mmCIF file of C-alpha atoms in Angstrom:
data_model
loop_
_atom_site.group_PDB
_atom_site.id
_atom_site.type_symbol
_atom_site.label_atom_id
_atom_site.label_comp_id
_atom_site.label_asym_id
_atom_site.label_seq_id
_atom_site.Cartn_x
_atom_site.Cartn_y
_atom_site.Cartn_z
ATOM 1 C CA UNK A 262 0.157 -14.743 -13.996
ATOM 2 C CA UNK A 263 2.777 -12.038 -14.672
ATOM 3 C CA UNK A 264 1.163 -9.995 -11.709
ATOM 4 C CA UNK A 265 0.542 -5.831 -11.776
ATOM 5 C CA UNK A 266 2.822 -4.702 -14.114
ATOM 6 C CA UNK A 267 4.118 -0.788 -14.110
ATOM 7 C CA UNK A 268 6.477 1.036 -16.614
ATOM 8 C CA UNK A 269 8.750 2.435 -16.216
ATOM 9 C CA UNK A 270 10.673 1.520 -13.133
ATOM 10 C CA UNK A 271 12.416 4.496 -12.784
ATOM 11 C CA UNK A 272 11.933 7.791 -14.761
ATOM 12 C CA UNK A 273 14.185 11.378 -13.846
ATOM 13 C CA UNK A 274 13.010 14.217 -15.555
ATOM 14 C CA UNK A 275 12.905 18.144 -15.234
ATOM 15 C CA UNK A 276 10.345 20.025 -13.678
ATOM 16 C CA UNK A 277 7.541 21.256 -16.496
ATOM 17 C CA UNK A 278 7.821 18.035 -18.617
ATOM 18 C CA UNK A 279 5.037 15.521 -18.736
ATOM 19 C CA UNK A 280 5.361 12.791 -16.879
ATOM 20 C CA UNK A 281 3.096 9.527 -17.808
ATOM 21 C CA UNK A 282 3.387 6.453 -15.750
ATOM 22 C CA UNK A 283 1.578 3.215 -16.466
ATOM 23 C CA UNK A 284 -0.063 -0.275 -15.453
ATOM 24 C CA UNK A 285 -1.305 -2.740 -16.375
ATOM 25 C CA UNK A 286 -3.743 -4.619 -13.555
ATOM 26 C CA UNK A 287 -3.905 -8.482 -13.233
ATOM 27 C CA UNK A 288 -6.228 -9.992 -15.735
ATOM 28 C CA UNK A 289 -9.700 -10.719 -13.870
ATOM 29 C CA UNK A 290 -9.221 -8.182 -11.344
ATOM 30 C CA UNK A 291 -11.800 -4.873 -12.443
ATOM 31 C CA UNK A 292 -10.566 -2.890 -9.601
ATOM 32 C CA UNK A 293 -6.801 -0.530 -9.628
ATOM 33 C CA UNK A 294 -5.469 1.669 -7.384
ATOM 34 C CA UNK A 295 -2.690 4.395 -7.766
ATOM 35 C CA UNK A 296 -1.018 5.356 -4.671
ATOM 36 C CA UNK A 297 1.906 7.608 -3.858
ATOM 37 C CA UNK A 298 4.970 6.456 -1.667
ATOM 38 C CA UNK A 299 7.219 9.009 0.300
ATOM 39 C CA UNK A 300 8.826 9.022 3.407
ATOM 40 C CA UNK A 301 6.859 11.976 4.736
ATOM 41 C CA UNK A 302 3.683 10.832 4.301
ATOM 42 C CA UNK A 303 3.567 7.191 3.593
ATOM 43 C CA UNK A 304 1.231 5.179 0.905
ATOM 44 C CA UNK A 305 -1.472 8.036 -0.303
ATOM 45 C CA UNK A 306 -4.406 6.463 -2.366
ATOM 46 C CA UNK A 307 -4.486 9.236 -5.756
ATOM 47 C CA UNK A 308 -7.406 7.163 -7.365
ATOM 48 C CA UNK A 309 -9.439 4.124 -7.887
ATOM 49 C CA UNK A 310 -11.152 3.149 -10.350
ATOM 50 C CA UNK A 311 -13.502 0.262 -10.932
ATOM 51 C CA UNK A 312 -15.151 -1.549 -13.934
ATOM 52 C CA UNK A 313 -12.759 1.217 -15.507
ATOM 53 C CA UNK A 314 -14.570 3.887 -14.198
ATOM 54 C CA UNK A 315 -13.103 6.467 -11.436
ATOM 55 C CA UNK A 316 -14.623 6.053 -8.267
ATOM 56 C CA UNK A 317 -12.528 8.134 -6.372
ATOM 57 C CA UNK A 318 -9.799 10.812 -7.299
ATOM 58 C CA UNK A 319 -10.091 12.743 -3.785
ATOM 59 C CA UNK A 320 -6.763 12.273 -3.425
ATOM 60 C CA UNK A 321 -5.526 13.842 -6.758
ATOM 61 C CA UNK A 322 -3.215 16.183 -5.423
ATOM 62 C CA UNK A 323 -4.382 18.720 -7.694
ATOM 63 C CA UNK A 324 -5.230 19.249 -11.288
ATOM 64 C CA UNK A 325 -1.794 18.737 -12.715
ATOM 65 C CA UNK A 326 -2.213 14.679 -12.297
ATOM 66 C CA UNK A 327 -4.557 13.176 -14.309
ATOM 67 C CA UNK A 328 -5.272 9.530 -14.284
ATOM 68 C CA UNK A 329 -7.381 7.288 -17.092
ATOM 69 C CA UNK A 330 -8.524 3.269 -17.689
ATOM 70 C CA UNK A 331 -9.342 3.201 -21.584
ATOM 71 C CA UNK A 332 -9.648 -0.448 -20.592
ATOM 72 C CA UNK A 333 -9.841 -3.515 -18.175
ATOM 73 C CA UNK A 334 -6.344 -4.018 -18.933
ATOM 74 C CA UNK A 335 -4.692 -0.359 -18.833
ATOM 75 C CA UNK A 336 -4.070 2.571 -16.892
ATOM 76 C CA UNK A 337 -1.944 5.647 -17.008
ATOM 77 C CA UNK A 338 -1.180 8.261 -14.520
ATOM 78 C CA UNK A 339 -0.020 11.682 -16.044
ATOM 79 C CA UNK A 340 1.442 14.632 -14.589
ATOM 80 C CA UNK A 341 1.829 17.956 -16.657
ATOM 81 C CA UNK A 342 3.510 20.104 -15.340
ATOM 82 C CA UNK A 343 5.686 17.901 -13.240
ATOM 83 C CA UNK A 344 7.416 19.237 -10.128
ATOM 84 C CA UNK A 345 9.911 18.292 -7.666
ATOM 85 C CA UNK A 346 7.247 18.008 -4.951
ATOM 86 C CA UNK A 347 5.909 15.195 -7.114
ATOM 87 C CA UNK A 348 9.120 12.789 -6.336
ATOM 88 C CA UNK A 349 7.879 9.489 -4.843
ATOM 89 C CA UNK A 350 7.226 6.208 -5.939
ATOM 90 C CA UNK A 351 4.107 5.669 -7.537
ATOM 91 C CA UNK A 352 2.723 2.225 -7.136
ATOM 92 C CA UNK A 353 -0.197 0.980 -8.967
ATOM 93 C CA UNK A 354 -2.130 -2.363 -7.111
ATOM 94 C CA UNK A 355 -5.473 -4.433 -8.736
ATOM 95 C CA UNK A 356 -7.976 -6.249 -6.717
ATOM 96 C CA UNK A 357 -10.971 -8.445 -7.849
ATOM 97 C CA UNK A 358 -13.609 -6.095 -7.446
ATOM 98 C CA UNK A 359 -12.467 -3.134 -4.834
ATOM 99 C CA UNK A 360 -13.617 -4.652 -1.395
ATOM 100 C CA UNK A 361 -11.071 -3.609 1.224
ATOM 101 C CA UNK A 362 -11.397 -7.203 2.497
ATOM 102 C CA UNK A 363 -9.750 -8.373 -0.352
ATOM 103 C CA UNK A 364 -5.991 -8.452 -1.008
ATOM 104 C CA UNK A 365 -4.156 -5.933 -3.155
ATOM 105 C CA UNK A 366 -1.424 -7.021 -5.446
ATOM 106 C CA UNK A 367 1.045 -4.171 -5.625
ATOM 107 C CA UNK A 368 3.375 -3.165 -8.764
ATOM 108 C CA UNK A 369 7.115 -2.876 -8.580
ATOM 109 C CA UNK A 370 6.194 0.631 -8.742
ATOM 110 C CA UNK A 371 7.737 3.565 -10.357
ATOM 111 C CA UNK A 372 10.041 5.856 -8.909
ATOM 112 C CA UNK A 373 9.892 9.348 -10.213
ATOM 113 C CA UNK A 374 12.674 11.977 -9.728
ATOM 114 C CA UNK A 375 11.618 15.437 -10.817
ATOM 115 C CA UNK A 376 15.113 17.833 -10.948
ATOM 116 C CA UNK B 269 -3.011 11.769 7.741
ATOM 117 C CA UNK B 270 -2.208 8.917 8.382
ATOM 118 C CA UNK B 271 -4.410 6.139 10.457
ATOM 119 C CA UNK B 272 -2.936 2.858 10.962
ATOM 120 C CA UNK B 273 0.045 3.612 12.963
ATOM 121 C CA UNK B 274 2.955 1.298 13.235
ATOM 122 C CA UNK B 275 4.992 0.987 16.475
ATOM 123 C CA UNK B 276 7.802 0.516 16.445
ATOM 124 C CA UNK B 277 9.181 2.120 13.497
ATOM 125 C CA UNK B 278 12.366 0.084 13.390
ATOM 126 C CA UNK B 279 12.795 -2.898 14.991
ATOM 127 C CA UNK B 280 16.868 -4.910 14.529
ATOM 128 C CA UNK B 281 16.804 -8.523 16.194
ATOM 129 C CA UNK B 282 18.976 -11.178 15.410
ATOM 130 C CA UNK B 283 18.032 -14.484 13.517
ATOM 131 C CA UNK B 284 15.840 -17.234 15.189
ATOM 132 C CA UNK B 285 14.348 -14.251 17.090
ATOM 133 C CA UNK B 286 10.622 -13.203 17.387
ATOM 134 C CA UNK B 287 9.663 -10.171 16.038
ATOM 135 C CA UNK B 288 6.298 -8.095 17.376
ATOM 136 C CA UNK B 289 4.964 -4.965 15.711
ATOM 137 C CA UNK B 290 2.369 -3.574 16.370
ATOM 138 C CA UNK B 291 -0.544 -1.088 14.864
ATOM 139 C CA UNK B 292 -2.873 1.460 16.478
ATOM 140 C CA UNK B 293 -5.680 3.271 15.069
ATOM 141 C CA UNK B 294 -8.538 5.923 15.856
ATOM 142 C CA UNK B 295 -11.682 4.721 14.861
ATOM 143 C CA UNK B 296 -14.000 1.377 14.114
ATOM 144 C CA UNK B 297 -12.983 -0.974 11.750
ATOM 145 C CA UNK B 298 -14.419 -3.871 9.557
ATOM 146 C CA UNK B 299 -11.082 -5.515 9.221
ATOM 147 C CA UNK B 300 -7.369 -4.983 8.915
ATOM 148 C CA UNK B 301 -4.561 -6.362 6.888
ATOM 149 C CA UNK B 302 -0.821 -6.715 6.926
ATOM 150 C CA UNK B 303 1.253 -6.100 4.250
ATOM 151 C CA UNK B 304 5.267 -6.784 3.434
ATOM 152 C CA UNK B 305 7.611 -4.369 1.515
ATOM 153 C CA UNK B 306 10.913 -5.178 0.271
ATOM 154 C CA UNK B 307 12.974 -2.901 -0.629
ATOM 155 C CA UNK B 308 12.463 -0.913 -3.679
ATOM 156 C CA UNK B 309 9.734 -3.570 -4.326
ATOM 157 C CA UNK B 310 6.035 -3.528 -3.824
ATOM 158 C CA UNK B 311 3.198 -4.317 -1.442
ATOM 159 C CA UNK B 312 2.549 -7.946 -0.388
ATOM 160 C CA UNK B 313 -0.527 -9.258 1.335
ATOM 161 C CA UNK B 314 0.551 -11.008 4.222
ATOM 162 C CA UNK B 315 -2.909 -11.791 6.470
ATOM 163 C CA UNK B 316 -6.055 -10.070 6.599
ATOM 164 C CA UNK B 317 -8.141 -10.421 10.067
ATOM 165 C CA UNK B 318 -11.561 -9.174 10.562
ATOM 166 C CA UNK B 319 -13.305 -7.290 13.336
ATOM 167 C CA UNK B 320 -15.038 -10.060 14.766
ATOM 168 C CA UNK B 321 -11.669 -12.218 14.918
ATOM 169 C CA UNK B 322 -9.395 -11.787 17.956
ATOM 170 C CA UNK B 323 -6.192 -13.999 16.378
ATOM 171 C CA UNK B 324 -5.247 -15.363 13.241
ATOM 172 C CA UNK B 325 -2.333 -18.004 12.224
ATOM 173 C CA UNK B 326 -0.553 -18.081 8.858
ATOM 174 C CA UNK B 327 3.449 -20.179 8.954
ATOM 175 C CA UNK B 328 5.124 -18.331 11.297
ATOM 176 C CA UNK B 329 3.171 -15.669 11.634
ATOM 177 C CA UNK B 330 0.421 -14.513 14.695
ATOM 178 C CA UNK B 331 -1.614 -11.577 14.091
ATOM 179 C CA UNK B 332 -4.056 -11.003 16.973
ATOM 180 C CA UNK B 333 -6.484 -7.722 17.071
ATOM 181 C CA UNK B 334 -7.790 -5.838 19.891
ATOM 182 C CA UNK B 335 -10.581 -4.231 19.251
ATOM 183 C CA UNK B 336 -11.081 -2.307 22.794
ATOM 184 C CA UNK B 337 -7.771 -1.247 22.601
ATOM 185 C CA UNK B 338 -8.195 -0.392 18.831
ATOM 186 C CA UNK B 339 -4.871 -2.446 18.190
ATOM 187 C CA UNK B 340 -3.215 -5.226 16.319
ATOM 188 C CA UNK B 341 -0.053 -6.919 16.457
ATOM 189 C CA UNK B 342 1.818 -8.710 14.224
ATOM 190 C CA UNK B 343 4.482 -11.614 15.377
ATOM 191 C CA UNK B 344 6.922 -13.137 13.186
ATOM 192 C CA UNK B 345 8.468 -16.407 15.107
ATOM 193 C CA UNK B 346 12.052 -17.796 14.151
ATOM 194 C CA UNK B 347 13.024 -14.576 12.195
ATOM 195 C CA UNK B 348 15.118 -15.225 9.157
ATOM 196 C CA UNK B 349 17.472 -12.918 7.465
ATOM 197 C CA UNK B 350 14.628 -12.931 4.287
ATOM 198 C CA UNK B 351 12.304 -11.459 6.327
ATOM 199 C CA UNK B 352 13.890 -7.847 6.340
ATOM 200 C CA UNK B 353 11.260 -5.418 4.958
ATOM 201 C CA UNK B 354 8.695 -3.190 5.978
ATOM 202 C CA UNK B 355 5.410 -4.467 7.429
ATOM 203 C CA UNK B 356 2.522 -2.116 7.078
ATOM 204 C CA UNK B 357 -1.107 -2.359 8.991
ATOM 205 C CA UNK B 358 -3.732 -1.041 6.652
ATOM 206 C CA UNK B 359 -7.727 -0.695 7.792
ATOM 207 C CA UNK B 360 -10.704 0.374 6.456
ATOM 208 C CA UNK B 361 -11.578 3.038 8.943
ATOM 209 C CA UNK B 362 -10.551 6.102 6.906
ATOM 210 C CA UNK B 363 -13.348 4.751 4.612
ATOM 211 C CA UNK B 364 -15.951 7.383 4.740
ATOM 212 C CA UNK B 365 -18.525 4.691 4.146
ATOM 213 C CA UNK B 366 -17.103 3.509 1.261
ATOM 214 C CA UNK B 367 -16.346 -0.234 0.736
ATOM 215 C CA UNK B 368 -13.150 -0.240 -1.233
ATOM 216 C CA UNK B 369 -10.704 2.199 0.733
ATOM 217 C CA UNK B 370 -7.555 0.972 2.569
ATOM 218 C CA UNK B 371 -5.405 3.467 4.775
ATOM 219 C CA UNK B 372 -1.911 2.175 5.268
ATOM 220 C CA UNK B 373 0.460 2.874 8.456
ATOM 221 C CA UNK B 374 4.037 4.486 7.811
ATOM 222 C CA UNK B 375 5.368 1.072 8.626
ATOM 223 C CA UNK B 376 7.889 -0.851 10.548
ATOM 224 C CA UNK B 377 11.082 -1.406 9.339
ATOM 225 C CA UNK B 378 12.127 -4.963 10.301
ATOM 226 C CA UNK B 379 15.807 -6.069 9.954
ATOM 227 C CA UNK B 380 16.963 -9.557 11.178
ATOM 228 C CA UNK B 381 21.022 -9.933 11.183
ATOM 229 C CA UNK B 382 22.221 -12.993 9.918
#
């Protein structure tokens, strides 16, 4: 199995272009998370979703990121307008089916530089 | 903010060394797992222990919980130069009821010189 795989790996861009980060989530697994890695504040869940469906976006940071599953095997996080604020890595993981007993297979992540 | 908390936050030892980090945290929990970062990679599962466990054994590595003390510690024995990284605690307590949510610590940075 390939594992969680995100694209791209790295992406700069200038603040008020759209930003679009994606993953795809280990076959099998019908639960993905998107989380947010800075120094500051460490790994920040954005979203889950399971059986492609969002659970939980309380951690959205607001409405410029957006996040969809069209299907079991995609997922894309978007941010329109992007800002500097919104430099991190962004690291997508999949589990079987959500429990937090289970283990979480990270992406590589992206890391997103917003001049 | 954040929940699990790692202590200490860097930690340099040389190789065949043991290596102890620990994690605090506020509230009940159902379990708690350790995870590995490389750098500029992502999050591996190392070992997940559960409330009702008090130690756990995987290789070289000892992960005991405290539940009184609302602590767990991590040990890595003989260190090797290829385990550098960041370990990270994550537990469920920041769940709000849910069943699904993991909070993660700000980590440990672990270096082991050849």
């Amino acid at each position: 199995d390939a594992g969680v795989i995100q694209s791209p790996r790295h992406e700069v861009t200038e603040m008020g272009q759209e930003v679009t980060l994606r993953c795809k989530p280990i076959s099998g697994h019908n639960s993905l998370f998107w989380y947010r890695q800075t120094m500051m504040r460490g790994l920040e869940l954005l979203i889950y979703f399971n059986n492609n469906v969002p659970i939980d976006d309380s951690g959205m940071p607001e409405d410029r990121f957006s996040a969809k599953m069209p299907n079991a095997s995609f997922s894309t996080l978007k941010i329109q307008p992007s800002e500097p604020r919104d430099s991190a890595v962004y690291f997508c993981a999949s589990s079987s089916s959500g429990g937090s007993w289970e283990t979480q297979y990270f992406g590589p992540g992206t890391r997103l530089l917003v001049l | 903010s954040q929940q699990g908390e790692e202590d200490p936050q860097a930690l340099s030892i040389q190789e065949g060394e043991n290596a102890t980090m620990n994690c605090s945290y506020k509230t009940s929990i159902n379990n708690l797992q350790w995870y590995r970062q490389n750098s500029g990679r992502g999050l591996v599962h190392l070992i997940l222990i559960r409330s009702n466990e008090r130690e756990k054994h995987s290789g070289r590595l000892r992960v005991t919980l405290d539940t009184s003390k609302k602590s767990s510690s991590l040990l890595i024995t003989a260190s090797r130069a290829a385990d550098t990284a960041s370990y990270f605690c994550a537990t469920d307590e920041d769940s709000g009821g849910s069943n699904y949510k993991l909070t993660f610590g700000k980590g440990t940075l672990l270096t082991v010189n050849p």
